[in-house]
Amino acid sequence: MSGNFFHGEIPASLGEMESLTYLDLSNNHLSGSIPTSFSQLQHLSYVYLNNNRLRGRLAHNFLINSSIVVVDLRDNSFSGIIPSWIGNLSSLGVLLLRANEFHGEIPITLCNLTQLSFLDLSSNNLSGHLPPCLSHLNFEARENNTLVHHFPSQWDEVVEFMVKSSSLNYSGMILNYMFGIDLSCNNFSGEIPLEFGNLSNIKSLNLSHNNLTGQIPITFANLKQIESLDLSYNYLIGLVPPQLTELNSIEVFSVAHNNLSGPLPDRKGQFITFDESCYEGNPFLCGLPLTKSCKEIVSALPSPNAFLGEDVDDGFMDNNVFYVSFVVSYIMVLLGIAAVLYINPYWRRAWFYRIEECITACYYFMEDNFWSV
């Protein structure tokens, strides 16, 4: 029933269709939350509710069928955290939650989805560090992929996924070999886990528009099957690893708008096809296809002392400046104490009383330990 103008809430009576296996209500104007009666659909394997106006949290009993294959909830207004029970759906091959209002961290239980082919959590409010265990997915080609063989031949199963900056549809036998992760447009922070280099069969990885820091992992050179790698709009530093030129299948590559520096990888292999737009927004990158030569970049780099805002002579602060500032600060402190004691008679009496106590204590200490000898 996709692609109509249905509005209002999803009828709870759908939960009474005990043999329902395939449900497609996508591309309508449905609102409200998912009925709790859906927990009765023990044979439900394919759920398409994308492109509606659904909202609310995902109830813990929404899906209990461990053999479910596709969950597509894109472009709604679902909120709350991504529930950890999704990691119990052992047959899940497609999880698409793009463009909702989920927040919090990625639940570690998602790393248990060993049958996953597509994971799209983009355009939410997710935060925290990227779980290194996502590398455990380690997508492998599956000759008997449930996405393809669950239905008779008359069913044309289509999975929509954002790859190479455009939304593409995948169907048929290609679903056995297409694997992708999209975590873009969130608030993820910290470094990219080195373990992501173990995703050797992944075709598309999009980590753009986050707050990621650190360097681009050299382990990305192990992503031999990757066709699209987008790391743009983060806060990455350091070199673009020259080892990435070993990626012979890559067609789309972007590290634009980071804080990268140094010479670009050699113009060989697929990297000869990447133009300046792939690297823009990194003022300290140099070399072709950029117009800046590396000699210009080196001469333009500020010295480390410039960031301190100091005139440095022989690697340290000028001694005269240090002594003058110390004396001025010392005098100011003494004048401040004198002014306070002059204005406040109570503090002045307490001050002299303490001084008298100290002098008396010192006198008796000297008398007991030195003068008596």
mmCIF file of C-alpha atoms in Angstrom:
data_model
loop_
_atom_site.group_PDB
_atom_site.id
_atom_site.type_symbol
_atom_site.label_atom_id
_atom_site.label_comp_id
_atom_site.label_asym_id
_atom_site.label_seq_id
_atom_site.Cartn_x
_atom_site.Cartn_y
_atom_site.Cartn_z
ATOM 1 C CA MET A 1 0.000 0.000 0.000
ATOM 2 C CA SER A 2 2.954 2.323 -0.597
ATOM 3 C CA GLY A 3 2.833 5.527 -2.575
ATOM 4 C CA ASN A 4 -0.675 6.657 -1.718
ATOM 5 C CA PHE A 5 -2.160 9.502 0.310
ATOM 6 C CA PHE A 6 -3.127 7.548 3.395
ATOM 7 C CA HIS A 7 -3.158 9.671 6.536
ATOM 8 C CA GLY A 8 -3.962 9.173 10.179
ATOM 9 C CA GLU A 9 -2.562 6.449 12.407
ATOM 10 C CA ILE A 10 -1.677 2.888 11.434
ATOM 11 C CA PRO A 11 -4.662 0.678 12.381
ATOM 12 C CA ALA A 12 -3.965 -1.543 15.357
ATOM 13 C CA SER A 13 -6.004 -4.250 13.618
ATOM 14 C CA LEU A 14 -3.033 -4.938 11.335
ATOM 15 C CA GLY A 15 -1.561 -6.734 14.316
ATOM 16 C CA GLU A 16 -4.300 -9.363 13.983
ATOM 17 C CA MET A 17 -2.968 -10.547 10.617
ATOM 18 C CA GLU A 18 -0.991 -13.370 12.195
ATOM 19 C CA SER A 19 0.467 -14.671 8.920
ATOM 20 C CA LEU A 20 1.585 -11.273 7.636
ATOM 21 C CA THR A 21 5.134 -11.499 6.305
ATOM 22 C CA TYR A 22 5.580 -8.410 4.120
ATOM 23 C CA LEU A 23 4.315 -4.949 5.126
ATOM 24 C CA ASP A 24 4.870 -1.872 2.957
ATOM 25 C CA LEU A 25 3.161 1.363 4.021
ATOM 26 C CA SER A 26 5.917 3.633 2.765
ATOM 27 C CA ASN A 27 5.481 6.987 1.030
ATOM 28 C CA ASN A 28 2.212 8.001 2.614
ATOM 29 C CA HIS A 29 1.151 10.611 5.192
ATOM 30 C CA LEU A 30 0.704 8.290 8.146
ATOM 31 C CA SER A 31 1.211 9.748 11.624
ATOM 32 C CA GLY A 32 1.221 8.629 15.238
ATOM 33 C CA SER A 33 3.281 5.785 16.641
ATOM 34 C CA ILE A 34 3.696 2.151 15.676
ATOM 35 C CA PRO A 35 0.839 0.097 17.188
ATOM 36 C CA THR A 36 1.836 -2.176 20.053
ATOM 37 C CA SER A 37 -0.241 -4.888 18.366
ATOM 38 C CA PHE A 38 2.644 -5.339 15.900
ATOM 39 C CA SER A 39 4.320 -7.483 18.542
ATOM 40 C CA GLN A 40 1.832 -10.218 17.581
ATOM 41 C CA LEU A 41 3.176 -10.416 14.021
ATOM 42 C CA GLN A 42 5.487 -13.336 14.645
ATOM 43 C CA HIS A 43 6.036 -14.014 10.915
ATOM 44 C CA LEU A 44 6.743 -10.425 9.874
ATOM 45 C CA SER A 45 10.037 -10.325 7.968
ATOM 46 C CA TYR A 46 9.914 -7.158 5.842
ATOM 47 C CA VAL A 47 8.826 -3.785 7.271
ATOM 48 C CA TYR A 48 8.719 -0.645 5.134
ATOM 49 C CA LEU A 49 7.327 2.380 6.976
ATOM 50 C CA ASN A 50 9.676 4.947 5.462
ATOM 51 C CA ASN A 51 8.654 8.405 4.245
ATOM 52 C CA ASN A 52 5.751 9.030 6.560
ATOM 53 C CA ARG A 53 5.128 11.240 9.588
ATOM 54 C CA LEU A 54 5.450 8.584 12.250
ATOM 55 C CA ARG A 55 6.870 9.545 15.625
ATOM 56 C CA GLY A 56 7.594 8.328 19.135
ATOM 57 C CA ARG A 57 10.025 5.800 20.537
ATOM 58 C CA LEU A 58 10.502 2.296 19.231
ATOM 59 C CA ALA A 59 8.773 0.093 21.777
ATOM 60 C CA HIS A 60 10.792 -2.848 23.063
ATOM 61 C CA ASN A 61 8.133 -5.251 21.798
ATOM 62 C CA PHE A 62 7.766 -3.723 18.330
ATOM 63 C CA LEU A 63 9.557 -6.587 16.560
ATOM 64 C CA ILE A 64 9.990 -9.976 18.164
ATOM 65 C CA ASN A 65 10.534 -12.097 15.078
ATOM 66 C CA SER A 66 14.200 -13.088 15.076
ATOM 67 C CA SER A 67 13.962 -13.936 11.363
ATOM 68 C CA ILE A 68 13.118 -10.387 10.278
ATOM 69 C CA VAL A 69 15.169 -9.304 7.283
ATOM 70 C CA VAL A 70 14.409 -5.625 6.496
ATOM 71 C CA VAL A 71 13.519 -2.710 8.788
ATOM 72 C CA ASP A 72 13.137 0.558 6.878
ATOM 73 C CA LEU A 73 11.982 3.492 9.025
ATOM 74 C CA ARG A 74 13.701 6.297 7.119
ATOM 75 C CA ASP A 75 12.380 9.853 6.910
ATOM 76 C CA ASN A 76 10.034 9.926 9.871
ATOM 77 C CA SER A 77 10.178 11.588 13.289
ATOM 78 C CA PHE A 78 11.023 8.635 15.519
ATOM 79 C CA SER A 79 12.864 9.733 18.661
ATOM 80 C CA GLY A 80 14.641 8.386 21.721
ATOM 81 C CA ILE A 81 17.627 6.080 21.655
ATOM 82 C CA ILE A 82 18.165 3.269 19.187
ATOM 83 C CA PRO A 83 16.936 0.293 21.245
ATOM 84 C CA SER A 84 19.459 -2.383 22.065
ATOM 85 C CA TRP A 85 16.985 -5.188 21.319
ATOM 86 C CA ILE A 86 17.536 -4.615 17.588
ATOM 87 C CA GLY A 87 20.798 -6.496 18.084
ATOM 88 C CA ASN A 88 18.748 -9.625 18.831
ATOM 89 C CA LEU A 89 17.309 -9.714 15.295
ATOM 90 C CA SER A 90 19.891 -12.228 14.146
ATOM 91 C CA SER A 91 18.664 -12.422 10.529
ATOM 92 C CA LEU A 92 18.464 -8.678 9.975
ATOM 93 C CA GLY A 93 20.028 -7.765 6.636
ATOM 94 C CA VAL A 94 18.896 -4.130 6.226
ATOM 95 C CA LEU A 95 18.523 -1.504 8.969
ATOM 96 C CA LEU A 96 17.637 1.953 7.650
ATOM 97 C CA LEU A 97 16.915 4.653 10.258
ATOM 98 C CA ARG A 98 18.044 7.724 8.334
ATOM 99 C CA ALA A 99 16.495 11.166 8.891
ATOM 100 C CA ASN A 100 14.781 10.686 12.222
ATOM 101 C CA GLU A 101 15.373 12.199 15.662
ATOM 102 C CA PHE A 102 17.267 9.405 17.393
ATOM 103 C CA HIS A 103 19.860 10.502 19.933
ATOM 104 C CA GLY A 104 22.443 8.913 22.204
ATOM 105 C CA GLU A 105 25.140 6.429 21.290
ATOM 106 C CA ILE A 106 25.094 3.509 18.876
ATOM 107 C CA PRO A 107 24.143 0.454 20.959
ATOM 108 C CA ILE A 108 26.938 -2.100 21.112
ATOM 109 C CA THR A 109 24.408 -4.844 20.387
ATOM 110 C CA LEU A 110 24.269 -3.721 16.733
ATOM 111 C CA CYS A 111 27.669 -5.387 16.390
ATOM 112 C CA ASN A 112 25.851 -8.738 16.733
ATOM 113 C CA LEU A 113 24.057 -8.305 13.395
ATOM 114 C CA THR A 114 26.321 -10.634 11.443
ATOM 115 C CA GLN A 115 23.897 -10.878 8.502
ATOM 116 C CA LEU A 116 23.753 -7.118 7.985
ATOM 117 C CA SER A 117 24.297 -5.745 4.487
ATOM 118 C CA PHE A 118 23.101 -2.144 4.873
ATOM 119 C CA LEU A 119 23.286 0.078 7.967
ATOM 120 C CA ASP A 120 22.052 3.653 7.597
ATOM 121 C CA LEU A 121 21.886 5.811 10.747
ATOM 122 C CA SER A 122 22.565 9.112 8.988
ATOM 123 C CA SER A 123 20.877 12.465 9.658
ATOM 124 C CA ASN A 124 19.967 11.894 13.297
ATOM 125 C CA ASN A 125 21.265 13.380 16.554
ATOM 126 C CA LEU A 126 23.494 10.464 17.514
ATOM 127 C CA SER A 127 26.654 11.165 19.486
ATOM 128 C CA GLY A 128 29.529 9.487 21.317
ATOM 129 C CA HIS A 129 32.408 7.519 19.855
ATOM 130 C CA LEU A 130 32.126 5.121 16.940
ATOM 131 C CA PRO A 131 32.056 1.553 18.311
ATOM 132 C CA PRO A 132 35.160 -0.336 17.119
ATOM 133 C CA CYS A 133 33.130 -3.557 17.237
ATOM 134 C CA LEU A 134 31.223 -2.497 14.115
ATOM 135 C CA SER A 135 34.230 -3.978 12.354
ATOM 136 C CA HIS A 136 32.951 -7.388 13.508
ATOM 137 C CA LEU A 137 30.235 -7.161 10.864
ATOM 138 C CA ASN A 138 32.935 -7.937 8.296
ATOM 139 C CA PHE A 139 30.493 -8.239 5.439
ATOM 140 C CA GLU A 140 30.886 -11.355 3.356
ATOM 141 C CA ALA A 141 29.353 -12.331 0.036
ATOM 142 C CA ARG A 142 26.382 -14.608 0.629
ATOM 143 C CA GLU A 143 25.236 -16.902 -2.135
ATOM 144 C CA ASN A 144 22.005 -17.623 -0.265
ATOM 145 C CA ASN A 145 21.179 -14.136 0.920
ATOM 146 C CA THR A 146 17.737 -14.063 2.528
ATOM 147 C CA LEU A 147 17.126 -10.698 0.883
ATOM 148 C CA VAL A 148 17.030 -12.404 -2.499
ATOM 149 C CA HIS A 149 15.697 -15.881 -1.839
ATOM 150 C CA HIS A 150 12.989 -15.268 0.725
ATOM 151 C CA PHE A 151 10.332 -14.609 -1.922
ATOM 152 C CA PRO A 152 9.378 -16.284 -5.186
ATOM 153 C CA SER A 153 10.746 -14.798 -8.392
ATOM 154 C CA GLN A 154 7.753 -12.518 -8.942
ATOM 155 C CA TRP A 155 8.829 -10.379 -5.963
ATOM 156 C CA ASP A 156 11.207 -7.599 -6.947
ATOM 157 C CA GLU A 157 12.949 -6.754 -3.670
ATOM 158 C CA VAL A 158 14.527 -3.277 -3.768
ATOM 159 C CA VAL A 159 16.794 -1.676 -1.158
ATOM 160 C CA GLU A 160 17.404 2.077 -1.375
ATOM 161 C CA PHE A 161 20.767 3.260 -0.034
ATOM 162 C CA MET A 162 22.757 6.488 -0.329
ATOM 163 C CA VAL A 163 25.999 5.797 -2.214
ATOM 164 C CA LYS A 164 28.289 8.080 -4.183
ATOM 165 C CA SER A 165 26.316 11.175 -3.111
ATOM 166 C CA SER A 166 23.079 9.864 -4.569
ATOM 167 C CA SER A 167 20.317 7.510 -3.557
ATOM 168 C CA LEU A 168 20.574 4.234 -5.459
ATOM 169 C CA ASN A 169 18.275 1.229 -5.648
ATOM 170 C CA TYR A 170 19.707 -2.263 -5.316
ATOM 171 C CA SER A 171 17.827 -5.390 -6.211
ATOM 172 C CA GLY A 172 18.349 -8.948 -7.401
ATOM 173 C CA MET A 173 21.627 -10.782 -7.017
ATOM 174 C CA ILE A 174 23.580 -7.560 -6.400
ATOM 175 C CA LEU A 175 22.174 -7.647 -2.869
ATOM 176 C CA ASN A 176 24.508 -10.579 -2.208
ATOM 177 C CA TYR A 177 27.563 -8.395 -2.768
ATOM 178 C CA MET A 178 26.595 -4.819 -1.861
ATOM 179 C CA PHE A 179 27.484 -3.750 1.696
ATOM 180 C CA GLY A 180 27.410 -0.242 3.120
ATOM 181 C CA ILE A 181 27.480 1.836 6.301
ATOM 182 C CA ASP A 182 26.262 5.435 6.463
ATOM 183 C CA LEU A 183 26.762 7.294 9.766
ATOM 184 C CA SER A 184 26.920 10.789 8.275
ATOM 185 C CA CYS A 185 25.254 13.967 9.559
ATOM 186 C CA ASN A 186 25.352 13.172 13.270
ATOM 187 C CA ASN A 187 27.422 14.367 16.225
ATOM 188 C CA PHE A 188 29.896 11.505 16.543
ATOM 189 C CA SER A 189 33.212 12.502 18.110
ATOM 190 C CA GLY A 190 36.606 10.984 18.846
ATOM 191 C CA GLU A 191 38.892 9.165 16.479
ATOM 192 C CA ILE A 192 37.920 6.786 13.696
ATOM 193 C CA PRO A 193 38.615 3.293 15.062
ATOM 194 C CA LEU A 194 41.569 1.559 13.438
ATOM 195 C CA GLU A 195 39.418 -1.573 13.437
ATOM 196 C CA PHE A 196 37.262 -0.108 10.643
ATOM 197 C CA GLY A 197 40.074 -1.170 8.343
ATOM 198 C CA ASN A 198 38.862 -4.750 8.903
ATOM 199 C CA LEU A 199 35.699 -4.063 6.895
ATOM 200 C CA SER A 200 37.496 -5.545 3.917
ATOM 201 C CA ASN A 201 34.367 -6.255 1.856
ATOM 202 C CA ILE A 202 32.505 -2.997 2.427
ATOM 203 C CA LYS A 203 31.546 -1.065 -0.716
ATOM 204 C CA SER A 204 30.475 2.261 0.798
ATOM 205 C CA LEU A 205 31.485 4.013 4.032
ATOM 206 C CA ASN A 206 30.198 7.497 4.835
ATOM 207 C CA LEU A 207 31.369 9.223 8.044
ATOM 208 C CA SER A 208 30.976 12.800 6.798
ATOM 209 C CA HIS A 209 29.458 15.770 8.671
ATOM 210 C CA ASN A 210 30.415 14.706 12.198
ATOM 211 C CA ASN A 211 32.914 15.896 14.815
ATOM 212 C CA LEU A 212 35.524 13.206 14.274
ATOM 213 C CA THR A 213 39.125 13.995 15.205
ATOM 214 C CA GLY A 214 42.524 12.361 14.887
ATOM 215 C CA GLN A 215 44.092 10.991 11.747
ATOM 216 C CA ILE A 216 42.713 8.988 8.849
ATOM 217 C CA PRO A 217 43.542 5.364 9.773
ATOM 218 C CA ILE A 218 46.261 3.820 7.623
ATOM 219 C CA THR A 219 44.264 0.593 7.987
ATOM 220 C CA PHE A 220 41.798 2.004 5.437
ATOM 221 C CA ALA A 221 44.260 0.718 2.847
ATOM 222 C CA ASN A 222 42.764 -2.722 3.614
ATOM 223 C CA LEU A 223 39.339 -1.705 2.260
ATOM 224 C CA LYS A 224 40.098 -3.346 -1.077
ATOM 225 C CA GLN A 225 36.458 -3.542 -2.230
ATOM 226 C CA ILE A 226 35.418 -0.011 -1.311
ATOM 227 C CA GLU A 227 33.871 2.124 -4.028
ATOM 228 C CA SER A 228 32.836 5.196 -2.020
ATOM 229 C CA LEU A 229 34.640 6.692 1.002
ATOM 230 C CA ASP A 230 33.444 10.020 2.401
ATOM 231 C CA LEU A 231 35.213 11.574 5.420
ATOM 232 C CA SER A 232 34.413 15.211 4.642
ATOM 233 C CA TYR A 233 33.302 17.898 7.108
ATOM 234 C CA ASN A 234 35.052 16.633 10.223
ATOM 235 C CA TYR A 235 38.101 17.762 12.201
ATOM 236 C CA LEU A 236 40.611 15.208 10.959
ATOM 237 C CA ILE A 237 44.300 16.110 11.037
ATOM 238 C CA GLY A 238 47.553 14.875 9.555
ATOM 239 C CA LEU A 239 48.292 13.367 6.174
ATOM 240 C CA VAL A 240 46.024 11.709 3.677
ATOM 241 C CA PRO A 241 47.637 8.259 3.950
ATOM 242 C CA PRO A 242 49.596 7.549 0.747
ATOM 243 C CA GLN A 243 48.686 3.870 1.165
ATOM 244 C CA LEU A 244 45.133 4.703 0.026
ATOM 245 C CA THR A 245 46.350 4.681 -3.577
ATOM 246 C CA GLU A 246 46.224 0.882 -3.266
ATOM 247 C CA LEU A 247 42.403 1.064 -3.336
ATOM 248 C CA ASN A 248 41.773 0.085 -6.938
ATOM 249 C CA SER A 249 37.959 -0.065 -6.734
ATOM 250 C CA ILE A 250 37.343 3.370 -5.248
ATOM 251 C CA GLU A 251 35.294 5.740 -7.411
ATOM 252 C CA VAL A 252 34.195 8.406 -4.930
ATOM 253 C CA PHE A 253 36.587 9.866 -2.359
ATOM 254 C CA SER A 254 36.282 13.011 -0.246
ATOM 255 C CA VAL A 255 38.207 14.403 2.711
ATOM 256 C CA ALA A 256 37.077 17.979 2.078
ATOM 257 C CA HIS A 257 36.700 20.486 4.928
ATOM 258 C CA ASN A 258 38.937 18.985 7.599
ATOM 259 C CA ASN A 259 42.252 20.127 9.104
ATOM 260 C CA LEU A 260 44.467 17.860 7.021
ATOM 261 C CA SER A 261 47.965 18.920 6.031
ATOM 262 C CA GLY A 262 50.971 17.860 4.001
ATOM 263 C CA PRO A 263 51.388 16.443 0.484
ATOM 264 C CA LEU A 264 48.583 14.542 -1.191
ATOM 265 C CA PRO A 265 49.004 10.904 -2.264
ATOM 266 C CA ASP A 266 50.620 10.243 -5.605
ATOM 267 C CA ARG A 267 48.469 10.679 -8.676
ATOM 268 C CA LYS A 268 48.221 7.043 -9.602
ATOM 269 C CA GLY A 269 45.546 4.377 -9.845
ATOM 270 C CA GLN A 270 42.079 5.655 -9.066
ATOM 271 C CA PHE A 271 43.505 8.735 -7.361
ATOM 272 C CA ILE A 272 44.334 10.235 -10.722
ATOM 273 C CA THR A 273 40.571 10.705 -11.228
ATOM 274 C CA PHE A 274 39.964 12.788 -8.071
ATOM 275 C CA ASP A 275 39.831 16.559 -8.569
ATOM 276 C CA GLU A 276 40.377 19.526 -6.267
ATOM 277 C CA SER A 277 36.854 19.367 -4.804
ATOM 278 C CA CYS A 278 37.779 16.130 -3.029
ATOM 279 C CA TYR A 279 40.323 18.018 -0.899
ATOM 280 C CA GLU A 280 38.961 21.570 -0.616
ATOM 281 C CA GLY A 281 38.698 23.219 2.784
ATOM 282 C CA ASN A 282 42.098 21.943 3.970
ATOM 283 C CA PRO A 283 44.360 25.009 3.656
ATOM 284 C CA PHE A 284 47.563 23.116 4.492
ATOM 285 C CA LEU A 285 47.216 20.339 1.936
ATOM 286 C CA CYS A 286 49.454 20.628 -1.073
ATOM 287 C CA GLY A 287 50.319 18.946 -4.344
ATOM 288 C CA LEU A 288 48.266 18.006 -7.374
ATOM 289 C CA PRO A 289 45.390 18.319 -8.114
ATOM 290 C CA LEU A 290 45.534 21.356 -5.791
ATOM 291 C CA THR A 291 47.098 24.543 -7.108
ATOM 292 C CA LYS A 292 49.308 24.951 -4.022
ATOM 293 C CA SER A 293 52.774 23.491 -4.185
ATOM 294 C CA CYS A 294 54.232 21.925 -1.072
ATOM 295 C CA LYS A 295 57.063 24.477 -1.046
ATOM 296 C CA GLU A 296 54.529 27.292 -0.709
ATOM 297 C CA ILE A 297 52.771 25.494 2.138
ATOM 298 C CA VAL A 298 55.992 24.971 4.121
ATOM 299 C CA SER A 299 56.970 28.640 3.858
ATOM 300 C CA ALA A 300 53.451 29.739 4.840
ATOM 301 C CA LEU A 301 53.226 27.548 7.946
ATOM 302 C CA PRO A 302 53.475 29.649 11.128
ATOM 303 C CA SER A 303 56.180 28.739 13.621
ATOM 304 C CA PRO A 304 55.026 26.958 16.796
ATOM 305 C CA ASN A 305 55.886 30.046 18.847
ATOM 306 C CA ALA A 306 53.507 32.145 16.762
ATOM 307 C CA PHE A 307 50.585 30.196 18.236
ATOM 308 C CA LEU A 308 51.819 31.234 21.712
ATOM 309 C CA GLY A 309 51.779 34.908 20.842
ATOM 310 C CA GLU A 310 55.307 35.401 22.234
ATOM 311 C CA ASP A 311 58.552 36.947 21.026
ATOM 312 C CA VAL A 312 60.957 34.093 21.528
ATOM 313 C CA ASP A 313 64.696 34.493 21.896
ATOM 314 C CA ASP A 314 66.719 31.270 21.994
ATOM 315 C CA GLY A 315 63.558 29.253 22.643
ATOM 316 C CA PHE A 316 62.478 31.061 25.851
ATOM 317 C CA MET A 317 60.845 34.241 27.135
ATOM 318 C CA ASP A 318 62.997 37.378 27.306
ATOM 319 C CA ASN A 319 64.567 37.536 30.798
ATOM 320 C CA ASN A 320 64.072 41.287 31.168
ATOM 321 C CA VAL A 321 60.369 40.964 30.439
ATOM 322 C CA PHE A 322 60.098 38.189 33.021
ATOM 323 C CA TYR A 323 61.846 40.134 35.806
ATOM 324 C CA VAL A 324 59.931 43.353 35.204
ATOM 325 C CA SER A 325 56.560 41.568 35.167
ATOM 326 C CA PHE A 326 57.458 39.669 38.343
ATOM 327 C CA VAL A 327 58.438 42.820 40.265
ATOM 328 C CA VAL A 328 55.348 44.721 39.097
ATOM 329 C CA SER A 329 53.081 41.828 40.115
ATOM 330 C CA TYR A 330 54.775 41.564 43.537
ATOM 331 C CA ILE A 331 54.365 45.275 44.226
ATOM 332 C CA MET A 332 50.714 45.184 43.171
ATOM 333 C CA VAL A 333 50.009 42.347 45.586
ATOM 334 C CA LEU A 334 51.645 44.199 48.488
ATOM 335 C CA LEU A 335 49.745 47.393 47.716
ATOM 336 C CA GLY A 336 46.497 45.457 47.509
ATOM 337 C CA ILE A 337 47.059 43.884 50.953
ATOM 338 C CA ALA A 338 47.986 47.280 52.447
ATOM 339 C CA ALA A 339 44.865 48.900 51.015
ATOM 340 C CA VAL A 340 42.595 46.194 52.438
ATOM 341 C CA LEU A 341 44.163 46.469 55.908
ATOM 342 C CA TYR A 342 43.871 50.255 55.872
ATOM 343 C CA ILE A 343 40.182 50.193 54.917
ATOM 344 C CA ASN A 344 39.027 47.378 57.246
ATOM 345 C CA PRO A 345 40.118 47.792 60.919
ATOM 346 C CA TYR A 346 38.877 44.311 61.888
ATOM 347 C CA TRP A 347 41.057 42.593 59.298
ATOM 348 C CA ARG A 348 43.947 44.927 60.322
ATOM 349 C CA ARG A 349 43.755 43.801 63.964
ATOM 350 C CA ALA A 350 43.470 40.143 62.919
ATOM 351 C CA TRP A 351 46.465 40.558 60.614
ATOM 352 C CA PHE A 352 48.745 42.008 63.321
ATOM 353 C CA TYR A 353 47.475 39.456 65.814
ATOM 354 C CA ARG A 354 48.544 36.635 63.483
ATOM 355 C CA ILE A 355 51.910 38.260 62.897
ATOM 356 C CA GLU A 356 52.441 38.568 66.657
ATOM 357 C CA GLU A 357 51.560 34.898 67.116
ATOM 358 C CA CYS A 358 54.072 33.879 64.428
ATOM 359 C CA ILE A 359 56.837 36.015 65.969
ATOM 360 C CA THR A 360 56.152 34.567 69.423
ATOM 361 C CA ALA A 361 56.160 31.009 68.080
ATOM 362 C CA CYS A 362 59.459 31.602 66.272
ATOM 363 C CA TYR A 363 60.997 33.126 69.421
ATOM 364 C CA TYR A 364 60.166 30.141 71.602
ATOM 365 C CA PHE A 365 61.233 27.707 68.882
ATOM 366 C CA MET A 366 64.679 29.356 68.701
ATOM 367 C CA GLU A 367 64.957 29.505 72.474
ATOM 368 C CA ASP A 368 64.093 25.817 72.945
ATOM 369 C CA ASN A 369 66.276 24.478 70.128
ATOM 370 C CA PHE A 370 69.285 26.781 69.840
ATOM 371 C CA TRP A 371 69.715 29.369 72.555
ATOM 372 C CA SER A 372 69.309 26.846 75.405
ATOM 373 C CA VAL A 373 72.312 24.964 74.027
#
